[in-house]
Amino acid sequence: MTQKQLARRAGISQQHVALLEKDGSQAELRTLTKVTEALECTLAVLVSPRDKLSRMIRKQAEKVAGKRLSKVMGNMALEGQEPSSAMSKRLLEDEIKNLSIKPSSELWEE
């Protein structure tokens, strides 16, 4: 099928078809639907995570736990009660673990 034929079947211009062939990344969903229908195809959109869910949760838990502990550690330092480096690491890991075990929508607020 030529561009001109596809354009006529889809109800768009031949120039638009040429542009889609060149760089379809800027196509509107409505236009893609017209083109796929003209080709007697079904448009399928796939949303696929870039990483495993467990890794995404862990990474976000690390971010949230780090921010939370940073605030607490700052207050403790002001009061002369800052824990040792080893204890700080353990507290951080505990918070990450707690956030990761039962992730809630709160995890994604930050």
PDB file of C-alpha atoms in Angstrom:
ATOM      1  CA  MET A   1       0.000   0.000   0.000  1.00  0.00           C
ATOM      2  CA  THR A   2       1.342   3.417  -0.892  1.00  0.00           C
ATOM      3  CA  GLN A   3       1.379   6.384   1.425  1.00  0.00           C
ATOM      4  CA  LYS A   4      -1.302   8.023  -0.682  1.00  0.00           C
ATOM      5  CA  GLN A   5      -3.550   4.951  -0.428  1.00  0.00           C
ATOM      6  CA  LEU A   6      -3.036   4.669   3.323  1.00  0.00           C
ATOM      7  CA  ALA A   7      -3.699   8.363   3.795  1.00  0.00           C
ATOM      8  CA  ARG A   8      -6.980   8.127   1.895  1.00  0.00           C
ATOM      9  CA  ARG A   9      -8.104   5.053   3.872  1.00  0.00           C
ATOM     10  CA  ALA A  10      -7.138   6.669   7.206  1.00  0.00           C
ATOM     11  CA  GLY A  11      -8.562  10.071   6.377  1.00  0.00           C
ATOM     12  CA  ILE A  12      -5.276  11.915   6.832  1.00  0.00           C
ATOM     13  CA  SER A  13      -2.878  13.626   4.435  1.00  0.00           C
ATOM     14  CA  GLN A  14      -0.136  11.792   2.570  1.00  0.00           C
ATOM     15  CA  GLN A  15       2.354  14.184   4.171  1.00  0.00           C
ATOM     16  CA  HIS A  16       1.109  13.098   7.580  1.00  0.00           C
ATOM     17  CA  VAL A  17       1.673   9.435   6.665  1.00  0.00           C
ATOM     18  CA  ALA A  18       5.196  10.291   5.510  1.00  0.00           C
ATOM     19  CA  LEU A  19       5.872  12.071   8.792  1.00  0.00           C
ATOM     20  CA  LEU A  20       4.564   9.079  10.763  1.00  0.00           C
ATOM     21  CA  GLU A  21       6.869   6.769   8.840  1.00  0.00           C
ATOM     22  CA  LYS A  22       9.809   9.075   9.452  1.00  0.00           C
ATOM     23  CA  ASP A  23       9.200   9.774  13.164  1.00  0.00           C
ATOM     24  CA  GLY A  24       6.160   8.055  14.648  1.00  0.00           C
ATOM     25  CA  SER A  25       7.202   9.030  18.153  1.00  0.00           C
ATOM     26  CA  GLN A  26       5.255  12.300  17.872  1.00  0.00           C
ATOM     27  CA  ALA A  27       2.026  10.701  16.639  1.00  0.00           C
ATOM     28  CA  GLU A  28      -1.222  11.324  18.458  1.00  0.00           C
ATOM     29  CA  LEU A  29      -3.161   8.310  19.655  1.00  0.00           C
ATOM     30  CA  ARG A  30      -6.155   9.370  17.548  1.00  0.00           C
ATOM     31  CA  THR A  31      -4.002   9.383  14.393  1.00  0.00           C
ATOM     32  CA  LEU A  32      -2.427   6.026  15.193  1.00  0.00           C
ATOM     33  CA  THR A  33      -5.901   4.576  15.686  1.00  0.00           C
ATOM     34  CA  LYS A  34      -6.998   5.846  12.275  1.00  0.00           C
ATOM     35  CA  VAL A  35      -3.895   4.384  10.621  1.00  0.00           C
ATOM     36  CA  THR A  36      -4.151   0.997  12.328  1.00  0.00           C
ATOM     37  CA  GLU A  37      -7.851   0.772  11.437  1.00  0.00           C
ATOM     38  CA  ALA A  38      -7.007   1.655   7.839  1.00  0.00           C
ATOM     39  CA  LEU A  39      -4.470  -1.196   7.885  1.00  0.00           C
ATOM     40  CA  GLU A  40      -7.127  -3.476   9.411  1.00  0.00           C
ATOM     41  CA  CYS A  41      -4.991  -3.895  12.503  1.00  0.00           C
ATOM     42  CA  THR A  42      -5.460  -3.405  16.212  1.00  0.00           C
ATOM     43  CA  LEU A  43      -3.470  -0.770  18.036  1.00  0.00           C
ATOM     44  CA  ALA A  44      -1.832  -2.181  21.152  1.00  0.00           C
ATOM     45  CA  VAL A  45      -0.138   0.072  23.678  1.00  0.00           C
ATOM     46  CA  LEU A  46       2.189  -1.645  26.124  1.00  0.00           C
ATOM     47  CA  VAL A  47       3.229  -0.034  29.366  1.00  0.00           C
ATOM     48  CA  SER A  48       6.166  -1.988  30.680  1.00  0.00           C
ATOM     49  CA  PRO A  49       8.249  -1.222  33.777  1.00  0.00           C
ATOM     50  CA  ARG A  50      11.943  -0.588  33.225  1.00  0.00           C
ATOM     51  CA  ASP A  51      12.853  -2.577  36.312  1.00  0.00           C
ATOM     52  CA  LYS A  52      11.424  -5.274  38.571  1.00  0.00           C
ATOM     53  CA  LEU A  53       8.752  -4.032  40.950  1.00  0.00           C
ATOM     54  CA  SER A  54      10.754  -5.205  43.970  1.00  0.00           C
ATOM     55  CA  ARG A  55      13.728  -3.079  42.858  1.00  0.00           C
ATOM     56  CA  MET A  56      11.507  -0.063  42.203  1.00  0.00           C
ATOM     57  CA  ILE A  57      10.016  -0.380  45.689  1.00  0.00           C
ATOM     58  CA  ARG A  58      13.458  -0.814  47.275  1.00  0.00           C
ATOM     59  CA  LYS A  59      14.836   2.236  45.465  1.00  0.00           C
ATOM     60  CA  GLN A  60      11.883   4.399  46.525  1.00  0.00           C
ATOM     61  CA  ALA A  61      12.076   3.049  50.090  1.00  0.00           C
ATOM     62  CA  GLU A  62      15.765   4.006  50.194  1.00  0.00           C
ATOM     63  CA  LYS A  63      14.896   7.543  49.099  1.00  0.00           C
ATOM     64  CA  VAL A  64      12.076   7.957  51.630  1.00  0.00           C
ATOM     65  CA  ALA A  65      14.011   6.326  54.475  1.00  0.00           C
ATOM     66  CA  GLY A  66      17.036   8.508  53.769  1.00  0.00           C
ATOM     67  CA  LYS A  67      14.950  11.684  53.962  1.00  0.00           C
ATOM     68  CA  ARG A  68      13.182  10.592  57.118  1.00  0.00           C
ATOM     69  CA  LEU A  69      16.363   9.585  58.908  1.00  0.00           C
ATOM     70  CA  SER A  70      18.144  12.715  57.783  1.00  0.00           C
ATOM     71  CA  LYS A  71      15.579  14.820  59.615  1.00  0.00           C
ATOM     72  CA  VAL A  72      15.769  12.670  62.750  1.00  0.00           C
ATOM     73  CA  MET A  73      19.575  12.570  62.704  1.00  0.00           C
ATOM     74  CA  GLY A  74      19.697  16.344  62.349  1.00  0.00           C
ATOM     75  CA  ASN A  75      17.533  16.779  65.423  1.00  0.00           C
ATOM     76  CA  MET A  76      19.532  14.220  67.383  1.00  0.00           C
ATOM     77  CA  ALA A  77      22.790  15.944  66.443  1.00  0.00           C
ATOM     78  CA  LEU A  78      21.435  19.251  67.735  1.00  0.00           C
ATOM     79  CA  GLU A  79      20.699  17.552  71.039  1.00  0.00           C
ATOM     80  CA  GLY A  80      24.105  15.833  71.170  1.00  0.00           C
ATOM     81  CA  GLN A  81      22.532  12.399  70.745  1.00  0.00           C
ATOM     82  CA  GLU A  82      23.735  11.475  67.274  1.00  0.00           C
ATOM     83  CA  PRO A  83      24.156   7.672  66.940  1.00  0.00           C
ATOM     84  CA  SER A  84      27.320   6.033  65.654  1.00  0.00           C
ATOM     85  CA  SER A  85      27.817   5.479  61.941  1.00  0.00           C
ATOM     86  CA  ALA A  86      27.114   1.758  62.335  1.00  0.00           C
ATOM     87  CA  MET A  87      23.897   2.463  64.228  1.00  0.00           C
ATOM     88  CA  SER A  88      22.839   5.022  61.611  1.00  0.00           C
ATOM     89  CA  LYS A  89      23.324   2.445  58.863  1.00  0.00           C
ATOM     90  CA  ARG A  90      21.309  -0.116  60.814  1.00  0.00           C
ATOM     91  CA  LEU A  91      18.487   2.370  61.413  1.00  0.00           C
ATOM     92  CA  LEU A  92      18.454   3.203  57.720  1.00  0.00           C
ATOM     93  CA  GLU A  93      18.301  -0.467  56.705  1.00  0.00           C
ATOM     94  CA  ASP A  94      15.530  -1.122  59.234  1.00  0.00           C
ATOM     95  CA  GLU A  95      13.485   1.777  57.870  1.00  0.00           C
ATOM     96  CA  ILE A  96      14.035   0.610  54.275  1.00  0.00           C
ATOM     97  CA  LYS A  97      12.960  -2.893  55.250  1.00  0.00           C
ATOM     98  CA  ASN A  98       9.832  -1.616  57.020  1.00  0.00           C
ATOM     99  CA  LEU A  99       8.846   0.520  54.050  1.00  0.00           C
ATOM    100  CA  SER A 100       9.503  -2.319  51.596  1.00  0.00           C
ATOM    101  CA  ILE A 101       7.645  -5.072  53.435  1.00  0.00           C
ATOM    102  CA  LYS A 102       4.234  -3.435  53.187  1.00  0.00           C
ATOM    103  CA  PRO A 103       4.577  -0.643  50.646  1.00  0.00           C
ATOM    104  CA  SER A 104       1.737   1.858  50.789  1.00  0.00           C
ATOM    105  CA  SER A 105       0.812   4.813  48.612  1.00  0.00           C
ATOM    106  CA  GLU A 106       2.715   6.951  51.143  1.00  0.00           C
ATOM    107  CA  LEU A 107       5.925   5.495  49.717  1.00  0.00           C
ATOM    108  CA  TRP A 108       5.347   7.350  46.439  1.00  0.00           C
ATOM    109  CA  GLU A 109       4.609  10.767  47.939  1.00  0.00           C
ATOM    110  CA  GLU A 110       8.260  11.826  47.759  1.00  0.00           C
TER     111      GLU A 110
END
